[in-house]
Amino acid sequence: MKRTFAVAAVVTSLALAAAGGTALALADDGQDTGTARTTRTVTAAKTDTTTEADTSAKADKADTAQQTDIAKALAAALAHTPGTAVAADREDDGRDAGAWEVDVVTADGTEYTVTVSPDSTKILGAHRDGGDDDGREDLAALKGTTVDAREAAAAVAAKGTVTDVELDDDGGTAAWSVETAKAGAWTVDARTGEVSRDLDD
């Protein structure tokens, strides 16, 4: 009878192990008194091997995907026309519909509009803007700030796909106005990087 019980316990353990669990069989090795023996089986749940690092990496990847297009467009425009990017948005219509238009101010205050392909890989054109003082005013407003257009877009990317970023210094304090596809508009302080909801949206 002891042997029959031992064999049954081993079979049970092997069956549970094959199913992905861990089995532990406990048997009474005392003398057979005719009393029915009991067997307890403990099955361990499968261990979740997902780490916090894995979760964080996935979140970072999602955030990066959301802001990649505008970040790449800004980078491409600045590589073509070195200076300070003060605005970027997508064209809604015309022959360049879907393309990015990035406003760049050079060191001497001259402002250019650089058109970047929808996939942010090619420069479609560039032209100098009118002879006003907007470029110099934008450079003056950004003096002493620490957050540029790309960083402002990245700061809002977690809230939604960024479609537009523009310098706003109407209130006397330089800030970035950042539009998203579905999450509305946000303001990013150009000095501190603080993100807040644009209440005028």
Tab-separated table of C-alpha atoms in Angstrom:
chain	number	residue	atom	x	y	z
A	1	MET	CA	0.000	0.000	0.000
A	2	LYS	CA	2.923	2.333	0.753
A	3	ARG	CA	4.369	1.716	-2.695
A	4	THR	CA	1.049	2.397	-4.401
A	5	PHE	CA	0.749	5.733	-2.616
A	6	ALA	CA	4.330	6.754	-3.449
A	7	VAL	CA	3.809	6.016	-7.143
A	8	ALA	CA	0.591	8.031	-7.163
A	9	ALA	CA	2.337	10.985	-5.539
A	10	VAL	CA	5.168	10.929	-8.103
A	11	VAL	CA	2.701	10.755	-11.017
A	12	THR	CA	0.751	13.680	-9.592
A	13	SER	CA	3.941	15.721	-9.150
A	14	LEU	CA	5.106	15.043	-12.704
A	15	ALA	CA	1.723	15.981	-14.149
A	16	LEU	CA	1.699	19.294	-12.301
A	17	ALA	CA	5.308	20.067	-13.258
A	18	ALA	CA	4.472	19.455	-16.929
A	19	ALA	CA	1.632	21.971	-16.600
A	20	GLY	CA	4.065	24.711	-15.571
A	21	GLY	CA	3.635	24.518	-11.797
A	22	THR	CA	5.679	23.218	-8.874
A	23	ALA	CA	4.302	20.292	-6.920
A	24	LEU	CA	5.071	19.199	-3.387
A	25	ALA	CA	3.693	15.875	-2.165
A	26	LEU	CA	3.666	15.187	1.553
A	27	ALA	CA	3.058	11.607	2.740
A	28	ASP	CA	2.875	9.950	6.131
A	29	ASP	CA	5.804	7.512	6.397
A	30	GLY	CA	4.516	6.029	9.654
A	31	GLN	CA	3.275	2.474	10.004
A	32	ASP	CA	0.153	1.524	8.172
A	33	THR	CA	-2.639	1.637	10.714
A	34	GLY	CA	-5.418	1.250	8.193
A	35	THR	CA	-6.239	4.936	8.452
A	36	ALA	CA	-6.483	6.651	5.055
A	37	ARG	CA	-3.441	8.797	4.332
A	38	THR	CA	-3.777	12.254	2.909
A	39	THR	CA	-1.726	13.962	0.232
A	40	ARG	CA	-1.426	17.739	-0.081
A	41	THR	CA	-0.421	19.257	-3.367
A	42	VAL	CA	0.812	22.809	-3.586
A	43	THR	CA	0.957	24.408	-7.019
A	44	ALA	CA	3.017	27.530	-7.411
A	45	ALA	CA	1.684	30.240	-9.675
A	46	LYS	CA	3.824	31.219	-12.627
A	47	THR	CA	6.149	34.051	-11.741
A	48	ASP	CA	5.674	37.392	-13.546
A	49	THR	CA	9.117	38.157	-14.928
A	50	THR	CA	8.238	41.660	-16.140
A	51	THR	CA	10.513	44.124	-14.364
A	52	GLU	CA	10.051	47.803	-13.619
A	53	ALA	CA	12.837	48.496	-16.117
A	54	ASP	CA	10.859	46.713	-18.866
A	55	THR	CA	7.747	48.748	-18.081
A	56	SER	CA	9.718	51.985	-17.992
A	57	ALA	CA	11.410	51.189	-21.298
A	58	LYS	CA	8.048	50.569	-22.967
A	59	ALA	CA	6.696	53.861	-21.625
A	60	ASP	CA	9.794	55.715	-22.819
A	61	LYS	CA	9.454	54.135	-26.246
A	62	ALA	CA	5.798	55.225	-26.480
A	63	ASP	CA	6.661	58.770	-25.424
A	64	THR	CA	9.468	58.919	-27.956
A	65	ALA	CA	7.190	57.703	-30.731
A	66	GLN	CA	4.708	60.472	-29.918
A	67	GLN	CA	7.218	63.281	-30.236
A	68	THR	CA	9.555	61.839	-32.887
A	69	ASP	CA	8.019	63.554	-35.928
A	70	ILE	CA	8.193	67.119	-34.644
A	71	ALA	CA	11.561	66.544	-32.940
A	72	LYS	CA	13.022	65.184	-36.170
A	73	ALA	CA	11.530	68.045	-38.154
A	74	LEU	CA	13.095	70.596	-35.794
A	75	ALA	CA	16.458	68.815	-35.945
A	76	ALA	CA	16.376	68.654	-39.746
A	77	ALA	CA	15.504	72.344	-40.054
A	78	LEU	CA	18.288	73.383	-37.684
A	79	ALA	CA	20.807	71.203	-39.500
A	80	HIS	CA	19.870	72.995	-42.726
A	81	THR	CA	19.633	76.487	-41.221
A	82	PRO	CA	21.596	76.803	-37.960
A	83	GLY	CA	20.008	79.067	-35.397
A	84	THR	CA	17.155	78.994	-32.881
A	85	ALA	CA	13.846	77.315	-33.723
A	86	VAL	CA	10.953	79.471	-32.533
A	87	ALA	CA	8.007	77.608	-34.088
A	88	ALA	CA	7.032	74.426	-35.914
A	89	ASP	CA	3.708	73.224	-37.255
A	90	ARG	CA	2.161	71.088	-39.979
A	91	GLU	CA	0.778	72.605	-43.158
A	92	ASP	CA	-2.942	71.910	-43.503
A	93	ASP	CA	-3.347	72.478	-47.238
A	94	GLY	CA	-1.629	73.425	-50.471
A	95	ARG	CA	1.151	71.562	-52.217
A	96	ASP	CA	3.039	71.115	-48.934
A	97	ALA	CA	0.068	69.726	-47.002
A	98	GLY	CA	1.324	67.442	-44.230
A	99	ALA	CA	4.829	68.922	-44.306
A	100	TRP	CA	6.398	70.717	-41.353
A	101	GLU	CA	7.125	74.426	-41.445
A	102	VAL	CA	9.826	75.389	-38.976
A	103	ASP	CA	10.699	79.014	-38.191
A	104	VAL	CA	14.381	79.461	-37.444
A	105	VAL	CA	16.071	82.681	-36.296
A	106	THR	CA	19.781	82.963	-37.083
A	107	ALA	CA	22.293	84.623	-34.762
A	108	ASP	CA	21.897	88.009	-36.492
A	109	GLY	CA	18.114	87.992	-35.977
A	110	THR	CA	17.159	86.968	-39.514
A	111	GLU	CA	14.158	84.628	-39.599
A	112	TYR	CA	13.752	81.789	-42.081
A	113	THR	CA	10.943	79.324	-42.688
A	114	VAL	CA	12.252	75.844	-43.461
A	115	THR	CA	9.846	73.304	-44.966
A	116	VAL	CA	10.485	69.692	-43.957
A	117	SER	CA	8.866	66.627	-45.521
A	118	PRO	CA	5.982	64.944	-43.637
A	119	ASP	CA	8.277	62.109	-42.530
A	120	SER	CA	10.842	64.675	-41.316
A	121	THR	CA	13.635	63.289	-43.499
A	122	LYS	CA	14.010	65.860	-46.300
A	123	ILE	CA	14.198	69.626	-46.680
A	124	LEU	CA	11.610	70.695	-49.252
A	125	GLY	CA	12.589	74.347	-49.249
A	126	ALA	CA	13.577	77.404	-47.212
A	127	HIS	CA	12.964	81.104	-47.548
A	128	ARG	CA	13.790	84.261	-45.662
A	129	ASP	CA	10.848	85.940	-43.936
A	130	GLY	CA	9.944	89.614	-44.256
A	131	GLY	CA	12.181	92.376	-42.957
A	132	ASP	CA	10.484	92.873	-39.591
A	133	ASP	CA	12.067	92.669	-36.155
A	134	ASP	CA	10.267	89.529	-34.992
A	135	GLY	CA	13.435	87.447	-35.125
A	136	ARG	CA	15.408	89.811	-32.918
A	137	GLU	CA	12.503	90.097	-30.508
A	138	ASP	CA	12.288	86.299	-30.250
A	139	LEU	CA	16.009	86.018	-29.503
A	140	ALA	CA	15.693	88.722	-26.849
A	141	ALA	CA	12.731	86.919	-25.264
A	142	LEU	CA	14.680	83.647	-25.116
A	143	LYS	CA	17.770	85.188	-23.555
A	144	GLY	CA	18.510	83.430	-20.267
A	145	THR	CA	16.032	80.602	-20.884
A	146	THR	CA	16.946	76.920	-20.674
A	147	VAL	CA	14.151	75.125	-22.571
A	148	ASP	CA	14.186	75.096	-26.367
A	149	ALA	CA	11.417	74.146	-28.820
A	150	ARG	CA	12.408	70.475	-28.986
A	151	GLU	CA	12.514	70.133	-25.216
A	152	ALA	CA	9.128	71.835	-24.916
A	153	ALA	CA	7.624	69.396	-27.414
A	154	ALA	CA	9.166	66.453	-25.559
A	155	ALA	CA	7.775	67.728	-22.245
A	156	VAL	CA	4.217	67.568	-23.598
A	157	ALA	CA	4.606	64.399	-25.697
A	158	ALA	CA	3.350	62.142	-22.899
A	159	LYS	CA	-0.019	63.931	-23.019
A	160	GLY	CA	-0.579	63.403	-26.752
A	161	THR	CA	0.918	63.646	-30.219
A	162	VAL	CA	2.471	67.106	-30.587
A	163	THR	CA	1.383	68.948	-33.740
A	164	ASP	CA	2.570	72.500	-33.069
A	165	VAL	CA	5.067	74.361	-30.899
A	166	GLU	CA	5.488	78.131	-30.856
A	167	LEU	CA	7.253	80.744	-28.758
A	168	ASP	CA	4.864	82.963	-26.802
A	169	ASP	CA	6.193	86.020	-24.977
A	170	ASP	CA	3.051	88.149	-24.934
A	171	GLY	CA	2.775	87.941	-21.165
A	172	GLY	CA	6.292	89.248	-20.618
A	173	THR	CA	7.572	85.783	-19.693
A	174	ALA	CA	8.934	83.512	-22.400
A	175	ALA	CA	6.945	80.305	-22.742
A	176	TRP	CA	6.223	77.687	-25.372
A	177	SER	CA	2.689	77.097	-26.562
A	178	VAL	CA	2.394	73.425	-27.497
A	179	GLU	CA	-0.591	71.939	-29.331
A	180	THR	CA	-1.485	68.248	-29.313
A	181	ALA	CA	-3.753	66.274	-31.619
A	182	LYS	CA	-6.320	65.276	-28.980
A	183	ALA	CA	-5.181	66.607	-25.594
A	184	GLY	CA	-5.521	70.319	-26.351
A	185	ALA	CA	-2.936	73.030	-25.810
A	186	TRP	CA	-0.271	73.277	-23.115
A	187	THR	CA	2.176	75.912	-21.922
A	188	VAL	CA	5.795	75.120	-21.110
A	189	ASP	CA	7.774	77.705	-19.140
A	190	ALA	CA	10.942	78.420	-21.139
A	191	ARG	CA	12.960	78.963	-17.953
A	192	THR	CA	11.757	76.202	-15.658
A	193	GLY	CA	10.242	73.642	-18.042
A	194	GLU	CA	7.032	73.576	-15.974
A	195	VAL	CA	4.067	72.249	-17.996
A	196	SER	CA	0.564	73.615	-17.468
A	197	ARG	CA	-2.757	73.499	-19.255
A	198	ASP	CA	-3.342	76.404	-21.646
A	199	LEU	CA	-6.495	77.914	-20.167
A	200	ASP	CA	-7.122	79.927	-23.317
A	201	ASP	CA	-7.466	76.741	-25.364
